[in-house]
Amino acid sequence: MIPPLACLIGRSPWFKRKSGGTGILAFENGNWKECDPDALNKCEAQVWLCLYNFLMEPICRQKYNINDSNKESLLSLRPHLTTTLFDQLPILPDLLRYLEELSIMQVPNSSIKSGLLVESIPEIRIEIENRTDWKELAKNIVKRLKEETEDFELFFDYHKCAKCGKPGAKRCSRCRNEWYCSRGCQVNGWKQHKAVCDLLAKDSEIQVSDK
């Protein structure tokens, strides 16, 4: 998942040159519009946020194995992490610091195959052919996953506080994108969240005005 995201940053498919060769167009809300090339596009912001969460979230870092191949993809992000970008997404200096540390780390060779073997059991296909009760099948699969899978809850989406990581029940009323467990965490996390909130809220206002 991470290398394709890094490739998107390198190719920037949300930008293109105008037909005359002068000026830049950005893809926003289903249309190509003139833009400031230094301004952060919503699509680009979402990719950066995905990369940040994949690489900086402790649980994701524990489960994502880095080898020499995907290390090269990740390090290709460094030239794109500029001070102009940092001004618009203040959380990204931490990502650059991580990439600098990664550049001096020794990682496994991608040509060395893992010793893990995964047995493929076509149970679902067999049950479909036999037209088994779907609800009962789903219950059995969930029950087996709970019994056999460590950190079972990580397979399912739940809203997590952006500040402390606890389950979040309060949502940012402005951008509707970030969750918090309490008012205190929301206030303490505002400085970090403000730039992203401004960008997403602005895009939402544009969509409403276009309707």
Coordinates of N, CA and C in Angstrom, one line a residue:
M1 N 0.8 -1.2 0.0 CA 0.0 0.0 0.0 C 0.9 1.3 0.0
I2 N 2.0 1.3 0.8 CA 2.8 2.5 0.9 C 3.5 2.8 -0.3
P3 N 4.2 1.9 -1.0 CA 4.9 2.3 -2.3 C 4.0 2.9 -3.3
P4 N 2.7 2.4 -3.6 CA 1.9 3.1 -4.5 C 1.5 4.6 -4.1
L5 N 1.4 4.8 -2.8 CA 1.1 6.1 -2.3 C 2.3 7.0 -2.6
A6 N 3.5 6.5 -2.3 CA 4.8 7.3 -2.6 C 4.9 7.6 -4.1
C7 N 4.4 6.6 -5.0 CA 4.5 6.9 -6.4 C 3.5 8.0 -6.8
L8 N 2.3 8.0 -6.1 CA 1.4 9.1 -6.4 C 2.0 10.5 -6.1
I9 N 2.7 10.6 -5.0 CA 3.3 11.8 -4.6 C 4.3 12.2 -5.7
G10 N 5.1 11.3 -6.2 CA 6.1 11.6 -7.3 C 5.5 12.0 -8.6
R11 N 4.3 11.4 -8.9 CA 3.7 11.7 -10.2 C 2.7 12.9 -10.2
S12 N 2.1 13.1 -9.0 CA 1.2 14.2 -8.8 C 0.1 14.3 -9.9
P13 N -0.7 13.2 -10.0 CA -1.7 13.2 -11.1 C -2.8 14.2 -10.9
W14 N -2.9 14.9 -9.7 CA -3.9 15.9 -9.5 C -3.5 17.3 -10.1
F15 N -2.3 17.4 -10.7 CA -1.9 18.6 -11.4 C -1.7 18.3 -12.9
K16 N -1.9 19.3 -13.7 CA -1.5 19.2 -15.1 C -1.4 20.6 -15.7
R17 N -0.6 20.7 -16.8 CA -0.4 22.0 -17.4 C -1.5 22.3 -18.3
K18 N -1.8 23.6 -18.4 CA -2.8 24.1 -19.3 C -2.4 23.8 -20.8
S19 N -3.4 23.7 -21.6 CA -3.1 23.3 -23.0 C -2.1 24.2 -23.7
G20 N -2.1 25.5 -23.3 CA -1.1 26.4 -23.9 C 0.3 26.3 -23.4
G21 N 0.4 25.5 -22.3 CA 1.8 25.3 -21.7 C 2.1 26.3 -20.6
T22 N 1.2 27.2 -20.4 CA 1.4 28.2 -19.3 C 0.3 28.1 -18.2
G23 N 0.8 28.0 -17.0 CA -0.2 27.8 -15.9 C -0.4 26.3 -15.5
I24 N -0.9 26.2 -14.3 CA -1.1 24.8 -13.8 C -2.6 24.7 -13.4
L25 N -3.2 23.5 -13.7 CA -4.5 23.2 -13.4 C -4.5 22.1 -12.3
A26 N -5.4 22.2 -11.3 CA -5.5 21.2 -10.3 C -6.9 20.6 -10.3
F27 N -7.0 19.3 -10.0 CA -8.2 18.5 -10.1 C -8.9 18.7 -8.7
E28 N -10.0 19.4 -8.7 CA -10.8 19.6 -7.4 C -12.3 19.5 -7.7
N29 N -12.9 18.7 -6.8 CA -14.4 18.6 -6.9 C -14.9 18.1 -8.3
G30 N -14.1 17.2 -8.9 CA -14.5 16.7 -10.2 C -14.2 17.5 -11.4
N31 N -13.4 18.6 -11.2 CA -13.1 19.5 -12.4 C -11.7 20.0 -12.3
W32 N -11.1 20.3 -13.4 CA -9.8 20.9 -13.5 C -9.9 22.4 -13.4
K33 N -9.2 23.0 -12.4 CA -9.3 24.5 -12.1 C -7.9 25.1 -12.0
E34 N -7.8 26.4 -12.4 CA -6.5 27.0 -12.2 C -6.2 27.1 -10.7
C35 N -4.9 27.0 -10.5 CA -4.5 27.0 -9.1 C -3.1 27.6 -8.9
D36 N -2.7 27.8 -7.6 CA -1.3 28.1 -7.3 C -0.6 26.8 -7.1
P37 N 0.5 26.6 -7.9 CA 1.2 25.3 -7.8 C 1.8 25.0 -6.4
D38 N 2.0 26.1 -5.6 CA 2.6 25.9 -4.3 C 1.5 25.6 -3.2
A39 N 0.2 25.8 -3.6 CA -0.9 25.5 -2.7 C -1.1 24.0 -2.6
L40 N -1.4 23.5 -1.4 CA -1.6 22.1 -1.2 C -3.0 21.7 -1.7
N41 N -3.0 20.8 -2.6 CA -4.3 20.2 -3.2 C -4.9 19.2 -2.2
K42 N -6.2 19.2 -2.2 CA -6.9 18.2 -1.2 C -6.5 16.8 -1.5
C43 N -6.4 16.4 -2.7 CA -6.0 15.0 -3.0 C -4.6 14.7 -2.5
E44 N -3.7 15.7 -2.7 CA -2.3 15.5 -2.3 C -2.3 15.4 -0.7
A45 N -3.1 16.3 -0.1 CA -3.1 16.3 1.4 C -3.6 15.0 1.9
Q46 N -4.5 14.4 1.3 CA -5.1 13.1 1.7 C -4.0 12.0 1.6
V47 N -3.2 12.0 0.5 CA -2.1 11.0 0.3 C -1.1 11.2 1.4
W48 N -0.7 12.5 1.7 CA 0.3 12.7 2.7 C -0.2 12.3 4.1
L49 N -1.5 12.5 4.4 CA -2.0 12.1 5.7 C -2.0 10.6 5.8
C50 N -2.3 9.9 4.7 CA -2.3 8.4 4.7 C -0.9 7.9 5.0
L51 N 0.1 8.5 4.3 CA 1.5 8.1 4.5 C 1.9 8.4 5.9
Y52 N 1.6 9.5 6.4 CA 1.9 9.9 7.8 C 1.4 8.8 8.8
N53 N 0.1 8.5 8.6 CA -0.5 7.5 9.6 C 0.1 6.1 9.4
F54 N 0.3 5.7 8.2 CA 0.9 4.4 7.9 C 2.3 4.3 8.6
L55 N 3.1 5.3 8.4 CA 4.5 5.3 8.8 C 4.8 5.7 10.3
M56 N 3.9 6.6 10.8 CA 4.2 7.1 12.1 C 3.3 6.5 13.2
E57 N 2.2 5.8 12.8 CA 1.4 5.2 13.8 C 2.1 3.9 14.4
P58 N 2.3 3.8 15.7 CA 3.1 2.7 16.2 C 2.6 1.3 15.8
I59 N 1.3 1.1 15.8 CA 0.8 -0.2 15.4 C 1.1 -0.5 14.0
C60 N 1.0 0.4 13.1 CA 1.3 0.2 11.7 C 2.8 -0.1 11.5
R61 N 3.6 0.7 12.2 CA 5.1 0.5 12.0 C 5.5 -0.9 12.5
Q62 N 4.8 -1.4 13.5 CA 5.2 -2.8 14.0 C 4.8 -3.8 12.9
K63 N 3.7 -3.6 12.2 CA 3.2 -4.6 11.3 C 3.7 -4.5 9.8
Y64 N 4.4 -3.3 9.5 CA 4.8 -3.1 8.2 C 6.3 -3.4 8.1
N65 N 6.6 -4.4 7.3 CA 8.0 -4.8 7.1 C 8.7 -4.0 6.0
I66 N 9.8 -3.4 6.3 CA 10.5 -2.6 5.3 C 11.7 -3.3 4.8
N67 N 11.8 -3.5 3.5 CA 13.0 -4.1 2.8 C 13.6 -3.1 1.9
D68 N 14.7 -3.5 1.2 CA 15.4 -2.5 0.4 C 14.6 -1.9 -0.7
S69 N 13.6 -2.7 -1.2 CA 12.7 -2.2 -2.3 C 11.8 -1.1 -1.9
N70 N 11.0 -1.3 -0.8 CA 10.1 -0.3 -0.4 C 10.8 0.8 0.4
K71 N 12.0 0.6 0.9 CA 12.8 1.7 1.4 C 13.2 2.7 0.4
E72 N 13.5 2.2 -0.8 CA 13.8 3.1 -1.9 C 12.6 4.0 -2.3
S73 N 11.4 3.4 -2.3 CA 10.2 4.1 -2.6 C 10.0 5.2 -1.5
L74 N 10.2 4.9 -0.3 CA 9.9 5.8 0.8 C 10.9 7.0 0.7
L75 N 12.2 6.7 0.5 CA 13.2 7.7 0.5 C 13.0 8.7 -0.7
S76 N 12.2 8.3 -1.7 CA 12.0 9.2 -2.9 C 11.0 10.3 -2.5
L77 N 10.4 10.2 -1.3 CA 9.5 11.2 -0.8 C 10.3 12.4 -0.3
R78 N 11.5 12.3 0.1 CA 12.2 13.4 0.8 C 12.3 14.7 0.0
P79 N 12.6 14.6 -1.3 CA 12.6 15.9 -2.0 C 11.3 16.7 -2.1
H80 N 10.2 16.0 -1.8 CA 8.9 16.6 -1.9 C 8.5 17.2 -0.5
L81 N 9.2 16.9 0.5 CA 8.9 17.4 1.9 C 9.7 18.8 2.0
T82 N 9.0 19.8 1.6 CA 9.6 21.1 1.6 C 9.1 22.0 2.7
T83 N 9.7 23.1 3.0 CA 9.3 24.0 4.0 C 7.9 24.6 3.7
T84 N 7.6 24.8 2.4 CA 6.3 25.3 1.9 C 5.2 24.3 2.3
L85 N 5.5 23.0 2.1 CA 4.6 21.9 2.5 C 4.4 21.9 4.0
F86 N 5.5 22.1 4.7 CA 5.4 22.0 6.2 C 4.5 23.1 6.7
D87 N 4.5 24.3 6.1 CA 3.7 25.4 6.5 C 2.2 25.0 6.4
Q88 N 1.9 24.2 5.4 CA 0.5 23.8 5.2 C 0.1 22.6 5.9
L89 N 1.0 21.7 6.2 CA 0.8 20.5 7.0 C 1.8 20.3 8.0
P90 N 1.7 21.0 9.2 CA 2.7 21.0 10.2 C 3.1 19.7 10.8
I91 N 2.4 18.6 10.5 CA 2.8 17.3 11.1 C 3.9 16.6 10.3
L92 N 4.2 17.1 9.1 CA 5.1 16.4 8.2 C 6.6 16.5 8.5
P93 N 7.0 17.5 9.3 CA 8.5 17.4 9.7 C 8.8 16.1 10.4
D94 N 7.9 15.6 11.2 CA 8.1 14.3 11.9 C 8.3 13.2 10.9
L95 N 7.6 13.2 9.8 CA 7.7 12.2 8.7 C 9.1 12.3 8.1
L96 N 9.6 13.5 7.8 CA 10.9 13.7 7.2 C 12.0 13.2 8.2
R97 N 11.8 13.5 9.4 CA 12.8 13.0 10.4 C 12.8 11.4 10.4
Y98 N 11.7 10.8 10.3 CA 11.6 9.3 10.2 C 12.4 8.8 9.0
L99 N 12.1 9.5 7.8 CA 12.8 9.1 6.6 C 14.3 9.3 6.6
E100 N 14.7 10.3 7.3 CA 16.2 10.5 7.5 C 16.8 9.4 8.3
E101 N 16.1 9.0 9.4 CA 16.5 7.8 10.2 C 16.5 6.6 9.3
L102 N 15.5 6.4 8.5 CA 15.4 5.2 7.6 C 16.5 5.1 6.7
S103 N 17.0 6.3 6.2 CA 18.1 6.3 5.2 C 19.4 5.7 5.7
I104 N 19.6 5.6 7.0 CA 20.9 5.1 7.5 C 20.6 3.7 8.2
M105 N 19.4 3.2 8.1 CA 19.1 1.9 8.7 C 19.4 0.8 7.7
Q106 N 19.8 -0.3 8.2 CA 20.0 -1.5 7.4 C 18.7 -2.3 7.4
V107 N 18.2 -2.6 6.2 CA 17.0 -3.4 6.1 C 17.2 -4.7 5.3
P108 N 16.3 -5.6 5.5 CA 16.4 -6.9 4.8 C 16.4 -6.8 3.3
N109 N 17.0 -7.7 2.6 CA 17.0 -7.7 1.1 C 15.6 -8.2 0.6
S110 N 15.0 -7.6 -0.3 CA 13.7 -8.0 -0.8 C 13.7 -9.3 -1.5
S111 N 14.9 -9.7 -1.9 CA 15.0 -11.0 -2.7 C 14.9 -12.2 -1.7
I112 N 15.1 -12.0 -0.4 CA 15.1 -13.1 0.5 C 13.6 -13.3 0.9
K113 N 13.1 -14.5 0.7 CA 11.7 -14.8 0.9 C 11.5 -15.1 2.4
S114 N 10.3 -14.6 2.8 CA 9.9 -14.9 4.2 C 9.7 -16.4 4.4
G115 N 9.9 -16.9 5.6 CA 9.6 -18.3 5.9 C 8.2 -18.5 6.3
L116 N 7.3 -17.5 6.3 CA 5.9 -17.6 6.6 C 5.2 -18.2 5.5
L117 N 4.4 -19.3 5.7 CA 3.6 -19.9 4.7 C 2.1 -19.7 5.1
V118 N 1.4 -19.2 4.1 CA -0.1 -19.0 4.3 C -0.8 -20.1 3.5
E119 N -1.6 -20.9 4.2 CA -2.4 -21.9 3.6 C -3.7 -21.3 3.1
S120 N -4.0 -21.5 1.8 CA -5.3 -20.9 1.2 C -6.4 -22.0 1.3
I121 N -7.4 -21.7 2.0 CA -8.5 -22.6 2.1 C -9.8 -22.0 1.5
P122 N -10.3 -22.5 0.4 CA -11.4 -21.9 -0.3 C -12.8 -22.1 0.3
E123 N -12.8 -21.8 1.6 CA -14.1 -22.2 2.4 C -15.2 -21.3 1.9
I124 N -15.0 -20.0 1.6 CA -16.1 -19.1 1.2 C -16.6 -19.5 -0.1
R125 N -15.7 -19.9 -1.0 CA -16.2 -20.3 -2.4 C -17.0 -21.5 -2.3
I126 N -16.6 -22.5 -1.4 CA -17.3 -23.7 -1.3 C -18.7 -23.5 -0.7
E127 N -18.7 -22.5 0.3 CA -20.0 -22.2 1.0 C -21.0 -21.5 0.0
I128 N -20.4 -20.7 -0.9 CA -21.2 -20.0 -1.9 C -21.9 -21.0 -2.8
E129 N -21.0 -22.0 -3.3 CA -21.5 -23.0 -4.1 C -22.6 -23.8 -3.5
N130 N -22.5 -24.0 -2.2 CA -23.5 -24.8 -1.5 C -24.7 -24.0 -1.0
R131 N -24.6 -22.7 -1.2 CA -25.7 -21.7 -0.9 C -26.0 -21.8 0.6
T132 N -24.9 -21.7 1.4 CA -25.1 -21.7 2.9 C -25.6 -20.4 3.4
D133 N -26.2 -20.4 4.5 CA -26.7 -19.2 5.2 C -25.6 -18.2 5.4
W134 N -25.7 -17.0 4.7 CA -24.6 -16.0 4.8 C -24.4 -15.5 6.2
K135 N -25.5 -15.2 7.0 CA -25.3 -14.7 8.3 C -24.6 -15.7 9.2
E136 N -24.9 -16.9 9.1 CA -24.3 -17.9 9.9 C -22.8 -18.1 9.5
L137 N -22.6 -18.0 8.2 CA -21.2 -18.1 7.8 C -20.4 -16.9 8.3
A138 N -20.9 -15.7 8.3 CA -20.2 -14.6 8.8 C -19.9 -14.7 10.3
K139 N -20.9 -15.2 11.0 CA -20.7 -15.4 12.5 C -19.6 -16.3 12.8
N140 N -19.5 -17.4 12.0 CA -18.5 -18.4 12.2 C -17.1 -17.9 11.9
I141 N -17.0 -17.1 10.8 CA -15.7 -16.5 10.5 C -15.3 -15.5 11.5
V142 N -16.2 -14.7 12.0 CA -15.8 -13.7 13.1 C -15.4 -14.4 14.3
K143 N -16.1 -15.5 14.7 CA -15.8 -16.2 15.9 C -14.4 -16.8 15.8
R144 N -14.1 -17.4 14.6 CA -12.8 -18.0 14.4 C -11.7 -17.0 14.4
L145 N -11.9 -15.8 13.8 CA -10.9 -14.8 13.9 C -10.6 -14.3 15.3
K146 N -11.7 -14.2 16.1 CA -11.5 -13.7 17.5 C -10.6 -14.8 18.2
E147 N -10.8 -16.0 17.9 CA -10.1 -17.1 18.6 C -8.7 -17.2 18.2
E148 N -8.4 -16.9 16.9 CA -7.1 -17.2 16.3 C -6.2 -16.0 16.0
T149 N -6.9 -14.8 16.1 CA -6.1 -13.6 15.6 C -5.8 -12.7 16.8
E150 N -4.6 -12.3 16.9 CA -4.1 -11.4 17.9 C -4.6 -10.0 17.5
D151 N -5.0 -9.1 18.4 CA -5.4 -7.8 18.2 C -6.5 -7.8 17.1
F152 N -7.5 -8.6 17.4 CA -8.6 -8.7 16.4 C -9.3 -7.4 16.1
E153 N -9.4 -6.5 17.1 CA -10.1 -5.3 16.8 C -9.5 -4.4 15.8
L154 N -8.2 -4.6 15.5 CA -7.5 -3.8 14.6 C -7.9 -4.0 13.2
F155 N -8.7 -5.1 12.9 CA -9.2 -5.4 11.6 C -10.4 -4.6 11.3
F156 N -11.0 -3.9 12.2 CA -12.2 -3.2 12.0 C -12.0 -1.7 12.3
D157 N -12.7 -0.9 11.6 CA -12.6 0.6 11.7 C -13.3 1.0 13.0
Y158 N -12.6 1.9 13.7 CA -13.3 2.6 14.9 C -12.6 3.9 15.0
H159 N -13.4 4.9 15.5 CA -12.9 6.2 15.6 C -11.9 6.4 16.8
K160 N -10.7 6.9 16.5 CA -9.7 7.0 17.5 C -9.4 8.4 17.7
C161 N -9.2 8.8 19.0 CA -8.8 10.2 19.3 C -7.5 10.5 18.6
A162 N -7.5 11.7 17.9 CA -6.3 12.1 17.2 C -5.2 12.6 18.1
K163 N -5.5 12.8 19.3 CA -4.5 13.3 20.3 C -3.9 12.2 21.1
C164 N -4.7 11.4 21.7 CA -4.2 10.4 22.7 C -4.3 9.0 22.2
G165 N -5.2 8.7 21.2 CA -5.3 7.4 20.6 C -6.4 6.5 21.2
K166 N -7.1 7.1 22.3 CA -8.2 6.3 22.8 C -9.4 6.4 21.9
P167 N -10.4 5.5 22.1 CA -11.7 5.6 21.3 C -12.3 7.0 21.4
G168 N -12.6 7.6 20.2 CA -13.1 8.9 20.2 C -14.6 9.0 19.8
A169 N -15.4 9.7 20.6 CA -16.8 9.9 20.3 C -17.2 11.3 19.9
K170 N -16.2 12.2 20.0 CA -16.5 13.6 19.6 C -15.8 13.9 18.3
R171 N -16.5 14.5 17.4 CA -16.0 14.8 16.0 C -15.8 16.3 15.8
C172 N -14.8 16.7 15.1 CA -14.6 18.1 14.7 C -15.8 18.6 13.9
S173 N -16.5 19.6 14.5 CA -17.7 20.0 13.8 C -17.4 20.9 12.6
R174 N -16.2 21.3 12.4 CA -15.9 22.1 11.2 C -15.5 21.3 10.0
C175 N -14.6 20.4 10.1 CA -14.1 19.6 8.9 C -14.8 18.2 8.9
R176 N -15.4 17.8 10.0 CA -16.0 16.5 10.1 C -15.1 15.3 9.8
N177 N -13.8 15.5 10.0 CA -12.8 14.5 9.6 C -12.0 13.9 10.8
E178 N -11.9 14.7 11.9 CA -11.1 14.2 13.0 C -11.9 13.9 14.2
W179 N -11.5 12.9 15.0 CA -12.2 12.5 16.2 C -11.4 12.7 17.4
Y180 N -12.1 12.9 18.6 CA -11.4 13.1 19.8 C -12.2 12.4 20.9
C181 N -11.5 12.1 22.0 CA -12.2 11.4 23.1 C -12.8 12.4 24.1
S182 N -12.3 13.6 24.1 CA -12.8 14.6 25.0 C -12.5 16.0 24.5
R183 N -13.2 17.0 25.1 CA -13.0 18.4 24.8 C -11.5 18.8 25.0
G184 N -10.9 18.3 26.1 CA -9.5 18.6 26.4 C -8.6 18.2 25.3
C185 N -8.7 17.0 24.8 CA -7.9 16.5 23.7 C -8.1 17.3 22.4
Q186 N -9.3 17.7 22.2 CA -9.6 18.5 21.0 C -8.9 19.9 21.1
V187 N -9.0 20.5 22.3 CA -8.3 21.8 22.5 C -6.8 21.7 22.3
N188 N -6.2 20.7 23.0 CA -4.8 20.5 22.9 C -4.3 20.1 21.6
G189 N -5.1 19.5 20.7 CA -4.7 19.0 19.4 C -5.0 20.0 18.3
W190 N -5.6 21.2 18.7 CA -6.1 22.1 17.7 C -4.9 22.7 16.9
K191 N -3.8 23.1 17.5 CA -2.7 23.7 16.9 C -2.2 22.8 15.7
Q192 N -2.1 21.5 16.0 CA -1.6 20.5 15.0 C -2.7 20.3 13.9
H193 N -3.9 20.3 14.3 CA -5.0 20.0 13.4 C -5.5 21.2 12.5
K194 N -5.2 22.4 12.9 CA -5.7 23.6 12.3 C -5.5 23.6 10.8
A195 N -4.3 23.4 10.3 CA -4.0 23.5 8.9 C -4.8 22.5 8.1
V196 N -4.9 21.3 8.5 CA -5.7 20.2 7.8 C -7.2 20.6 7.9
C197 N -7.6 21.1 9.0 CA -9.0 21.5 9.2 C -9.4 22.6 8.2
D198 N -8.5 23.6 8.1 CA -8.8 24.7 7.2 C -8.9 24.2 5.8
L199 N -8.0 23.3 5.4 CA -8.0 22.8 4.0 C -9.3 22.0 3.7
L200 N -9.7 21.1 4.6 CA -10.9 20.3 4.4 C -12.2 21.1 4.5
A201 N -12.2 22.1 5.4 CA -13.4 22.9 5.6 C -13.6 23.8 4.4
K202 N -12.5 24.3 3.8 CA -12.6 25.2 2.7 C -13.1 24.4 1.5
D203 N -12.6 23.1 1.3 CA -13.1 22.3 0.2 C -14.6 22.0 0.4
S204 N -15.1 21.7 1.6 CA -16.5 21.5 1.8 C -17.3 22.7 1.5
E205 N -16.8 23.9 1.8 CA -17.6 25.1 1.5 C -17.7 25.3 0.0
I206 N -16.6 24.9 -0.8 CA -16.7 25.0 -2.2 C -17.7 24.1 -2.8
Q207 N -17.7 22.8 -2.3 CA -18.7 21.8 -2.8 C -20.1 22.3 -2.5
V208 N -20.4 22.9 -1.4 CA -21.7 23.4 -1.1 C -22.1 24.5 -2.0
S209 N -21.2 25.4 -2.3 CA -21.5 26.6 -3.1 C -21.7 26.1 -4.6
D210 N -21.1 25.0 -5.0 CA -21.2 24.5 -6.4 C -22.6 23.9 -6.6
K211 N -23.2 23.5 -5.5 CA -24.5 22.7 -5.7 C -25.6 23.7 -6.0

